[in-house]
Short mmCIF file of C-alpha atoms in Angstrom, two decimals:
data_model
loop_
_atom_site.label_atom_id
_atom_site.label_comp_id
_atom_site.label_asym_id
_atom_site.label_seq_id
_atom_site.Cartn_x
_atom_site.Cartn_y
_atom_site.Cartn_z
CA MET A 1 13.89 60.87 -59.45
CA GLY A 2 15.95 57.77 -60.08
CA GLY A 3 17.28 57.25 -63.55
CA ARG A 4 19.88 55.54 -65.64
CA ARG A 5 23.08 57.52 -65.82
CA GLY A 6 24.96 57.41 -69.11
CA SER A 7 28.01 55.18 -69.20
CA GLY A 8 30.31 57.83 -70.67
CA PHE A 9 32.82 59.66 -68.55
CA ALA A 10 35.15 62.63 -68.78
CA VAL A 11 38.55 62.25 -70.36
CA LEU A 12 41.27 63.14 -67.87
CA ALA A 13 41.36 66.91 -68.04
CA ALA A 14 44.83 67.98 -67.01
CA THR A 15 44.70 70.83 -69.50
CA VAL A 16 41.68 72.31 -67.77
CA LEU A 17 43.63 72.57 -64.54
CA VAL A 18 46.15 75.02 -65.94
CA MET A 19 43.64 77.37 -67.52
CA ALA A 20 43.96 79.89 -64.70
CA ALA A 21 47.75 79.90 -65.01
CA CYS A 22 47.54 80.37 -68.79
CA SER A 23 44.94 83.14 -68.79
CA SER A 24 46.03 86.54 -70.04
CA ASP A 25 46.22 89.64 -67.90
CA ASP A 26 43.01 91.57 -68.56
CA GLY A 27 44.13 94.55 -66.51
CA GLY A 28 42.47 93.28 -63.37
CA GLY A 29 45.64 91.99 -61.76
CA GLY A 30 45.53 88.43 -63.14
CA THR A 31 48.69 86.39 -63.55
CA THR A 32 49.97 85.93 -67.09
CA ALA A 33 51.35 82.68 -68.49
CA THR A 34 54.80 84.31 -68.76
CA GLU A 35 54.76 85.38 -65.14
CA THR A 36 53.67 81.92 -64.00
CA ALA A 37 56.36 80.21 -66.04
CA SER A 38 59.04 82.45 -64.52
CA GLU A 39 57.86 82.05 -60.93
CA ALA A 40 60.55 80.54 -58.73
CA ARG A 41 59.76 77.28 -56.98
CA THR A 42 59.88 77.61 -53.20
CA ALA A 43 59.20 75.59 -50.08
CA SER A 44 55.57 76.63 -50.24
CA ASP A 45 54.08 74.35 -47.57
CA VAL A 46 54.88 71.49 -45.22
CA GLY A 47 56.48 68.64 -47.16
CA VAL A 48 57.29 70.82 -50.17
CA THR A 49 60.79 71.89 -51.23
CA ALA A 50 61.86 73.60 -54.41
CA ASP A 51 62.35 70.16 -55.97
CA THR A 52 60.12 67.65 -54.17
CA ILE A 53 56.68 67.00 -52.70
CA ARG A 54 56.51 64.33 -49.99
CA ILE A 55 53.34 62.23 -49.95
CA GLY A 56 52.43 59.63 -47.35
CA VAL A 57 51.06 56.38 -48.79
CA GLY A 58 49.02 54.50 -46.17
CA VAL A 59 48.57 50.72 -46.39
CA SER A 60 47.87 47.80 -44.09
CA ASP A 61 50.98 45.99 -42.80
CA LEU A 62 50.26 42.64 -44.40
CA ASP A 63 53.83 41.45 -43.89
CA GLY A 64 53.31 41.82 -40.16
CA LEU A 65 50.14 39.74 -40.32
CA ARG A 66 51.92 37.02 -42.26
CA ALA A 67 54.78 37.01 -39.75
CA GLY A 68 52.19 36.64 -37.00
CA GLY A 69 50.88 33.42 -38.52
CA ILE A 70 47.93 34.71 -40.55
CA SER A 71 47.66 33.00 -43.94
CA LEU A 72 47.47 35.43 -46.85
CA PRO A 73 47.82 35.05 -50.62
CA ALA A 74 51.45 35.29 -51.70
CA ALA A 75 50.83 38.49 -53.69
CA LEU A 76 49.27 40.30 -50.74
CA THR A 77 52.38 41.98 -49.36
CA THR A 78 52.88 45.41 -47.88
CA ARG A 79 55.12 46.34 -50.81
CA ASN A 80 52.57 45.26 -53.40
CA MET A 81 49.80 47.14 -51.63
CA SER A 82 51.87 50.33 -51.60
CA MET A 83 52.87 49.83 -55.26
CA ARG A 84 49.22 50.23 -56.24
CA VAL A 85 49.92 53.93 -55.61
CA THR A 86 53.70 54.31 -55.84
CA SER A 87 53.84 52.72 -59.30
CA TYR A 88 51.87 55.71 -60.61
CA ILE A 89 54.20 58.10 -58.80
CA ASP A 90 57.16 56.35 -60.46
CA GLU A 91 55.54 57.04 -63.84
CA TRP A 92 54.98 60.72 -63.02
CA ASN A 93 58.59 61.13 -61.89
CA ALA A 94 59.93 59.36 -64.99
CA ALA A 95 58.00 61.91 -67.08
CA GLY A 96 59.45 64.89 -65.21
CA GLY A 97 57.36 64.93 -62.06
CA ILE A 98 54.45 67.25 -61.36
CA ASN A 99 54.99 70.92 -62.13
CA ASP A 100 58.74 70.16 -62.26
CA ARG A 101 58.83 68.61 -58.80
CA MET A 102 59.58 64.98 -58.04
CA ILE A 103 57.01 63.24 -55.85
CA GLU A 104 58.62 61.43 -52.93
CA PRO A 105 56.37 58.68 -51.50
CA VAL A 106 56.70 57.73 -47.83
CA VAL A 107 55.00 54.40 -47.08
CA LEU A 108 53.24 54.28 -43.70
CA THR A 109 51.49 51.22 -42.26
CA TRP A 110 49.21 49.96 -39.52
CA ASP A 111 48.12 46.52 -38.29
CA PRO A 112 44.56 45.90 -39.59
CA THR A 113 43.85 43.54 -36.67
CA LYS A 114 44.77 46.20 -34.10
CA PRO A 115 42.84 49.45 -34.58
CA ASP A 116 45.01 51.24 -32.00
CA THR A 117 48.01 50.96 -34.34
CA GLN A 118 46.31 53.54 -36.51
CA ASP A 119 47.21 56.04 -33.78
CA ARG A 120 50.87 55.28 -34.51
CA PHE A 121 50.17 55.65 -38.22
CA CYS A 122 48.68 59.10 -37.63
CA ALA A 123 51.66 60.17 -35.54
CA GLU A 124 54.07 59.03 -38.25
CA ALA A 125 52.07 60.93 -40.85
CA THR A 126 51.67 64.18 -38.94
CA VAL A 127 54.61 64.40 -36.50
CA ASP A 128 57.44 62.06 -37.43
CA ASN A 129 57.52 62.96 -41.13
CA GLU A 130 57.07 66.25 -42.92
CA LEU A 131 54.40 65.35 -45.47
CA PHE A 132 52.36 67.53 -47.78
CA ALA A 133 49.49 65.06 -48.05
CA VAL A 134 48.49 61.48 -47.32
CA ILE A 135 46.72 59.08 -49.67
CA VAL A 136 44.93 56.05 -48.22
CA PRO A 137 42.59 54.38 -50.73
CA ILE A 138 40.90 52.18 -48.10
CA GLY A 139 41.24 50.93 -44.55
CA LEU A 140 41.26 53.83 -42.11
CA ASN A 141 38.65 54.23 -39.40
CA ASN A 142 36.93 57.57 -38.93
CA ARG A 143 38.91 58.38 -35.80
CA THR A 144 42.19 58.12 -37.71
CA VAL A 145 40.90 60.18 -40.62
CA ASP A 146 39.98 62.88 -38.12
CA CYS A 147 43.41 62.59 -36.50
CA LEU A 148 45.02 63.43 -39.83
CA LEU A 149 42.61 66.28 -40.47
CA ASP A 150 43.00 67.73 -36.98
CA ALA A 151 46.72 68.02 -37.69
CA GLY A 152 46.00 69.95 -40.90
CA MET A 153 46.86 67.09 -43.25
CA LEU A 154 45.49 67.10 -46.81
CA THR A 155 43.98 63.62 -47.10
CA TYR A 156 42.99 61.62 -50.18
CA PHE A 157 40.77 58.78 -48.92
CA GLY A 158 38.52 56.50 -50.93
CA ASP A 159 36.01 55.43 -48.33
CA PHE A 160 33.43 56.86 -45.93
CA ALA A 161 33.98 59.65 -43.40
CA ALA A 162 31.66 61.96 -41.50
CA GLN A 163 30.33 65.23 -42.88
CA ALA A 164 32.27 67.09 -40.20
CA SER A 165 35.46 65.56 -41.58
CA HIS A 166 34.62 66.82 -45.06
CA ASP A 167 33.86 70.26 -43.65
CA THR A 168 37.53 70.72 -42.67
CA GLY A 169 38.42 71.56 -46.27
CA LEU A 170 41.24 69.00 -46.18
CA LEU A 171 39.51 65.76 -47.18
CA LEU A 172 38.79 64.34 -50.65
CA THR A 173 37.02 61.00 -51.08
CA VAL A 174 35.19 58.81 -53.57
CA ALA A 175 32.45 57.79 -51.12
CA PRO A 176 29.98 60.40 -49.90
CA PRO A 177 29.94 61.54 -46.27
CA VAL A 178 28.22 59.02 -44.01
CA GLU A 179 25.16 61.21 -43.55
CA ILE A 180 24.75 61.87 -47.28
CA GLY A 181 25.33 58.21 -48.12
CA ALA A 182 22.67 57.17 -45.61
CA ALA A 183 20.22 59.69 -47.05
CA ALA A 184 20.90 58.63 -50.65
CA GLY A 185 20.46 54.94 -49.87
CA THR A 186 17.31 55.47 -47.85
CA SER A 187 15.81 57.71 -50.52
CA ALA A 188 16.50 55.01 -53.11
CA VAL A 189 14.67 52.44 -50.98
CA VAL A 190 11.68 54.78 -50.54
CA GLU A 191 11.58 55.62 -54.23
CA SER A 192 11.76 51.97 -55.24
CA GLY A 193 8.45 51.33 -53.42
CA THR A 194 9.60 48.06 -51.87
CA ILE A 195 8.23 48.91 -48.40
CA PRO A 196 4.41 49.03 -48.07
CA ASP A 197 2.99 52.44 -47.15
CA GLY A 198 2.65 53.08 -43.43
CA ASP A 199 4.82 50.11 -42.34
CA THR A 200 7.10 50.19 -39.33
CA VAL A 201 10.68 50.06 -40.53
CA GLY A 202 13.52 48.86 -38.34
CA VAL A 203 16.83 50.73 -38.48
CA LEU A 204 19.92 49.05 -37.01
CA ALA A 205 22.95 51.32 -36.62
CA GLY A 206 26.05 51.97 -34.57
CA ASN A 207 26.45 54.67 -31.94
CA GLY A 208 29.56 56.41 -33.21
CA PRO A 209 28.99 60.08 -34.00
CA ALA A 210 29.02 59.57 -37.77
CA ASP A 211 26.88 56.42 -37.55
CA ALA A 212 24.36 58.16 -35.33
CA ALA A 213 24.18 61.06 -37.78
CA GLY A 214 23.62 58.60 -40.63
CA ALA A 215 20.84 56.90 -38.67
CA ALA A 216 19.24 60.29 -38.00
CA ALA A 217 19.26 61.07 -41.74
CA THR A 218 17.69 57.69 -42.50
CA ARG A 219 15.01 58.20 -39.86
CA GLU A 220 14.13 61.66 -41.13
CA ILE A 221 13.61 60.42 -44.69
CA LEU A 222 11.54 57.41 -43.61
CA GLU A 223 9.30 59.44 -41.33
CA GLY A 224 8.93 62.10 -44.01
CA ALA A 225 7.68 59.37 -46.35
CA GLY A 226 5.05 58.30 -43.82
CA TYR A 227 6.77 55.28 -42.25
CA ASN A 228 7.04 54.50 -38.56
CA VAL A 229 10.64 53.92 -37.44
CA GLU A 230 12.02 51.59 -34.76
CA LEU A 231 15.66 52.61 -34.31
CA VAL A 232 18.15 50.41 -32.44
CA GLU A 233 21.67 51.75 -31.94
CA LEU A 234 24.37 49.28 -30.94
CA ASN A 235 27.38 50.13 -28.83
CA THR A 236 29.86 49.82 -31.67
CA LEU A 237 32.29 52.20 -29.97
CA GLN A 238 33.30 49.41 -27.59
CA GLY A 239 35.12 47.61 -30.40
CA ASP A 240 34.22 44.13 -29.12
CA VAL A 241 32.83 42.29 -32.16
CA GLY A 242 31.37 39.47 -30.04
CA ALA A 243 29.52 41.86 -27.75
CA ILE A 244 28.29 43.93 -30.69
CA ASN A 245 26.84 40.82 -32.34
CA GLN A 246 25.09 39.88 -29.11
CA GLU A 247 23.43 43.30 -29.24
CA SER A 248 22.54 42.90 -32.93
CA ALA A 249 20.92 39.56 -32.09
CA ALA A 250 18.94 41.18 -29.26
CA ALA A 251 17.65 43.81 -31.71
CA VAL A 252 15.64 41.05 -33.41
CA GLY A 253 13.31 40.85 -30.40
CA THR A 254 12.84 44.61 -30.38
CA PHE A 255 11.93 44.64 -34.06
CA ARG A 256 9.51 41.73 -33.71
CA ALA A 257 7.75 43.44 -30.83
CA ALA A 258 7.39 46.63 -32.89
CA GLY A 259 5.88 44.78 -35.85
CA VAL A 260 8.81 45.51 -38.15
CA GLY A 261 8.78 43.82 -41.54
CA HIS A 262 11.67 45.59 -43.28
CA VAL A 263 15.03 46.41 -41.67
CA LEU A 264 17.48 48.99 -42.98
CA MET A 265 20.96 47.94 -41.88
CA LEU A 266 23.54 50.68 -41.33
CA LEU A 267 26.23 48.34 -39.97
CA ASN A 268 29.15 46.60 -41.61
CA PHE A 269 28.86 42.84 -42.06
CA THR A 270 31.29 42.14 -39.21
CA ASN A 271 28.63 43.39 -36.80
CA GLN A 272 25.60 41.86 -38.54
CA SER A 273 26.09 38.11 -38.09
CA GLY A 274 24.34 37.99 -34.71
CA PHE A 275 21.29 39.64 -36.23
CA TYR A 276 21.08 37.21 -39.14
CA ASP A 277 21.52 34.19 -36.89
CA ALA A 278 18.65 35.32 -34.66
CA ALA A 279 16.34 36.72 -37.34
CA GLY A 280 16.17 33.81 -39.74
CA THR A 281 13.78 34.85 -42.50
CA ASP A 282 11.60 37.11 -40.36
CA PHE A 283 12.61 40.37 -42.06
CA THR A 284 13.42 41.78 -45.43
CA VAL A 285 16.86 43.39 -45.02
CA THR A 286 18.38 46.21 -47.04
CA VAL A 287 21.90 47.34 -46.24
CA ILE A 288 22.49 51.07 -46.60
CA ASP A 289 26.19 51.22 -47.36
CA ILE A 290 28.01 53.68 -45.12
CA SER A 291 30.77 51.33 -43.90
CA PRO A 292 34.27 50.80 -45.32
CA SER A 293 34.62 47.88 -47.78
CA ASN A 294 31.09 46.72 -46.99
CA CYS A 295 29.18 46.33 -50.25
CA THR A 296 32.27 45.95 -52.42
CA PRO A 297 33.48 42.93 -54.39
CA PHE A 298 36.01 42.30 -51.62
CA GLY A 299 33.33 42.60 -48.94
CA ALA A 300 31.02 40.17 -50.73
CA SER A 301 33.63 37.44 -50.54
CA ARG A 302 33.64 37.68 -46.73
CA THR A 303 29.97 37.96 -45.77
CA PRO A 304 28.14 35.45 -43.55
CA PRO A 305 26.16 32.74 -45.41
CA ALA A 306 22.93 33.85 -43.72
CA ALA A 307 23.22 37.22 -45.45
CA MET A 308 22.85 35.76 -48.95
CA GLY A 309 20.02 37.44 -50.85
CA THR A 310 20.41 40.68 -48.91
CA THR A 311 20.04 43.87 -50.92
CA CYS A 312 22.53 46.71 -50.54
CA ILE A 313 22.23 50.26 -51.81
CA ALA A 314 25.76 51.37 -52.67
CA ALA A 315 27.83 53.52 -54.99
CA TRP A 316 30.14 50.58 -55.70
CA ASP A 317 29.84 48.42 -58.78
CA ASN A 318 31.17 45.13 -60.16
CA SER A 319 32.01 43.73 -63.58
CA ASN A 320 28.56 42.20 -64.00
CA THR A 321 25.12 43.24 -65.17
CA ALA A 322 21.57 42.93 -63.92
CA GLU A 323 20.94 40.50 -66.76
CA GLY A 324 23.56 38.08 -65.44
CA GLY A 325 26.33 38.83 -67.92
CA LEU A 326 29.72 40.50 -67.79
CA ARG A 327 30.09 44.27 -68.02
CA ALA A 328 32.92 45.51 -70.23
CA ASP A 329 35.43 47.93 -68.71
CA ASN A 330 34.94 51.53 -69.70
CA GLN A 331 37.97 53.45 -70.99
CA PHE A 332 39.23 54.56 -67.58
CA GLU A 333 38.73 51.11 -66.05
CA ALA A 334 40.60 49.56 -68.99
CA GLU A 335 43.50 51.95 -68.35
CA CYS A 336 43.50 51.06 -64.67
CA ARG A 337 43.50 47.34 -65.48
CA ALA A 338 46.28 47.67 -68.05
CA HIS A 339 48.45 49.54 -65.54
CA PHE A 340 47.83 46.93 -62.85
CA ASP A 341 48.61 44.05 -65.20
CA GLU A 342 51.87 45.66 -66.28
CA VAL A 343 53.06 46.48 -62.78
CA PHE A 344 52.17 43.11 -61.28
CA ALA A 345 52.88 40.82 -64.23
CA SER A 346 55.47 38.88 -62.21
CA GLU A 347 53.11 38.34 -59.26
CA PHE A 348 50.27 36.56 -61.05
CA PRO A 349 50.11 33.71 -63.58
CA THR A 350 47.51 35.48 -65.76
CA PRO A 351 46.23 39.03 -66.36
CA SER A 352 43.68 40.35 -63.86
CA SER A 353 40.24 38.72 -63.88
CA PRO A 354 37.07 40.64 -62.93
CA GLY A 355 35.68 39.72 -59.54
CA VAL A 356 38.69 37.84 -58.15
CA PRO A 357 39.37 39.09 -54.58
CA SER A 358 42.43 41.23 -54.00
CA GLY A 359 45.72 39.35 -54.27
CA GLN A 360 44.17 35.96 -54.87
CA VAL A 361 44.57 33.39 -57.64
CA ILE A 362 41.61 31.05 -58.20
CA THR A 363 42.26 27.71 -59.88
CA LEU A 364 39.15 26.30 -61.57
CA PRO A 365 38.43 22.55 -61.67
CA ASP A 366 39.72 22.41 -65.26
CA GLY A 367 43.03 24.00 -64.22
CA THR A 368 42.28 27.48 -65.57
CA GLN A 369 43.68 30.21 -63.33
CA LEU A 370 41.99 33.53 -62.60
CA SER A 371 44.19 36.23 -61.07
CA SER A 372 43.38 39.12 -58.73
CA ASP A 373 41.22 41.91 -60.09
CA TYR A 374 42.86 45.31 -60.48
CA ALA A 375 42.88 47.82 -57.62
CA TRP A 376 40.06 50.09 -58.72
CA MET A 377 39.87 52.37 -55.67
CA ASP A 378 43.62 52.95 -55.70
CA CYS A 379 43.50 53.84 -59.39
CA THR A 380 40.62 56.28 -58.93
CA MET A 381 42.08 58.08 -55.91
CA THR A 382 45.59 58.25 -57.36
CA ASN A 383 44.16 59.90 -60.46
CA VAL A 384 42.33 62.42 -58.27
CA MET A 385 45.54 63.16 -56.39
CA GLU A 386 47.54 63.59 -59.59
CA GLN A 387 45.08 66.04 -61.13
CA SER A 388 44.77 67.89 -57.83
CA LEU A 389 48.54 68.31 -57.52
CA ARG A 390 48.90 69.40 -61.15
CA GLY A 391 46.27 72.07 -60.62
CA ALA A 392 47.74 73.32 -57.34
CA GLY A 393 50.18 75.70 -59.01
CA ILE A 394 53.94 76.11 -59.26
CA ASN A 395 54.16 76.54 -55.49
CA PRO A 396 51.42 74.29 -54.11
CA THR A 397 49.78 74.57 -50.75
CA ARG A 398 47.40 72.12 -49.17
CA GLN A 399 44.63 74.65 -49.74
CA SER A 400 45.47 75.18 -53.41
CA ALA A 401 45.60 71.42 -54.01
CA HIS A 402 42.22 70.95 -52.35
CA ASP A 403 40.75 73.84 -54.32
CA ALA A 404 42.15 72.39 -57.55
CA ALA A 405 40.39 69.10 -56.87
CA LEU A 406 37.07 70.84 -56.40
CA ALA A 407 37.63 72.59 -59.74
CA LEU A 408 38.00 69.27 -61.57
CA GLY A 409 34.28 68.88 -62.21
CA GLU A 410 33.37 65.58 -63.84
CA MET A 411 35.89 62.78 -63.29
CA PRO A 412 36.07 59.08 -64.14
CA VAL A 413 35.41 56.56 -61.37
CA ALA A 414 36.45 52.93 -61.65
CA ASN A 415 33.90 50.32 -60.55
CA ALA A 416 31.54 52.81 -58.95
CA SER A 417 28.96 55.55 -59.58
CA ASP A 418 28.17 54.27 -63.07
CA GLY A 419 31.66 55.21 -64.23
CA GLN A 420 31.69 58.89 -63.38
CA GLY A 421 31.47 61.38 -60.57
CA THR A 422 31.88 65.06 -59.85
CA TYR A 423 33.84 67.38 -57.61
CA GLY A 424 32.71 70.95 -57.22
CA PRO A 425 32.20 73.81 -54.78
CA GLY A 426 31.08 72.23 -51.51
CA LYS A 427 31.22 68.71 -53.00
CA THR A 428 34.35 67.05 -51.65
CA PHE A 429 33.37 63.51 -52.66
CA LEU A 430 33.35 62.05 -56.15
CA ALA A 431 30.43 59.59 -56.34
CA ASP A 432 27.18 60.87 -57.85
CA TRP A 433 25.03 57.72 -57.95
CA VAL A 434 23.97 54.65 -55.96
CA HIS A 435 22.18 51.51 -57.08
CA PRO A 436 20.71 48.32 -55.59
CA LEU A 437 22.82 45.16 -55.46
CA GLU A 438 21.96 41.65 -54.28
CA LEU A 439 24.42 39.48 -52.39
CA THR A 440 24.70 36.36 -54.55
CA PRO A 441 26.44 33.04 -53.79
CA ALA A 442 29.07 31.50 -56.04
CA SER A 443 31.90 29.03 -55.46
CA LEU A 444 34.25 26.70 -57.32
CA ASP A 445 31.30 24.33 -57.65
CA THR A 446 29.24 26.94 -59.49
CA PRO A 447 29.31 26.27 -63.24
CA LYS A 448 30.15 29.01 -65.69
CA ASN A 449 27.03 29.95 -67.64
CA ALA A 450 26.60 30.87 -71.28
CA GLN A 451 26.93 34.59 -70.39
CA GLY A 452 30.38 34.03 -68.91
CA THR A 453 29.43 34.42 -65.23
CA TYR A 454 29.01 32.13 -62.25
CA ASN A 455 25.42 32.56 -61.07
CA GLY A 456 25.76 36.17 -62.21
CA CYS A 457 29.17 36.67 -60.54
CA PRO A 458 32.25 37.59 -62.60
CA ALA A 459 34.32 34.95 -60.77
CA PRO A 460 33.36 31.82 -58.78
CA VAL A 461 33.14 33.70 -55.49
CA ASN A 462 30.25 35.43 -53.72
CA CYS A 463 29.48 38.80 -55.28
CA TRP A 464 27.08 41.70 -55.53
CA VAL A 465 24.83 41.58 -58.59
CA PRO A 466 22.95 44.71 -59.72
CA THR A 467 19.22 44.14 -59.39
CA SER A 468 18.39 46.62 -62.17
CA ASP A 469 20.01 49.13 -64.49
CA GLN A 470 18.61 52.03 -62.47
CA TRP A 471 20.89 54.41 -60.61
CA PHE A 472 19.66 56.89 -57.99
CA PRO A 473 21.28 60.30 -57.43
CA ILE A 474 23.33 61.25 -54.39
CA GLU A 475 22.20 64.71 -53.36
CA PRO A 476 25.07 66.76 -51.80
#
């Protein structure tokens, strides 16, 4: 059943990670603390020497976009994007490293306008450099994630990937696998009772393997709840956004003919605009979030106007409440924000403001400036990586680091999953909860209300507003 999850979260538990190393020998062959302390550091895996661990840090090449004529905020540079991770590594190294090894970051990039450049990124990560692991908070497509995993690379990735990718034993994420995310979102819709019993429900999805598996999970839950399902799968593998939107527009006719009243959307907003243009107000639409950066604060600022009022079921959160006010940072979020503000103090005129899109500075009509919100996914995943590496032992392997992450148990999550999540045996993703959000318009013309928000948004820019305080569980 759905329910409100408490807002508390676990304190970072580095001490828990060394319990096995500090346990006494009970006669069963266990390793004593003395033995562990005296163990010599060796080149225990790819990218590991006696003194260093090399980690790939994957970011979009924003400098290349700017050089190509694309206008970007001044603070959105490749260096600043990579510093959202490397600044933490600098802190670890200044404090003696991790298990007496220095962490050596290797920044790797791709062109976000050219998906094929992710092939080059994968080659640089797996062939051209000897790396122990790669961390990419956001931005990779599923094919590239699988490229890393196929090469045996331990991968820390914030966003969505297929269940088969998680099954490799090399992947750690915040977002659930696509299939589990689709099931959690669909179950939340069914439980909320917003669709009349016995209705025909439209499902619009892509035809990639992970997308198709997500659509199958959605269909199974709907049919199990007594609904008829009209599924339309678009040829999203072609990569032509214009052609995909022509297909999403054509799906409107199919749904009308089938008597659909409610559509569950399993596409990202880039591929939805054709549907909205053709559908008008004919359908109630709920987005089931299984797409990178879709129902996030950043995604809300870039959605088509026709999508306003759409509901999304997502693990992601924002700094606002269902009552239209601002939500205070929890302890972990406050630490993430403080770190961001310190590292990027010279890049922005003011400390970070909730809801301001990445890298931007918003100047209000009265001259007040609001600076970019902190990088919440980067903070969460970098914390996961740190605790995973600390628990991997004196001579880490990719397997021991992955196992250490699964032993972490409850962990803090910034701006998602009601502030906390869990790793555990067989659970290689952190989020535990999803909730409904409504896409809400806001702009510089939107006045600030007495609760400190702009039509419910933390900043004067389109946002996702929680529709209730209820969170629904993600079942592994």
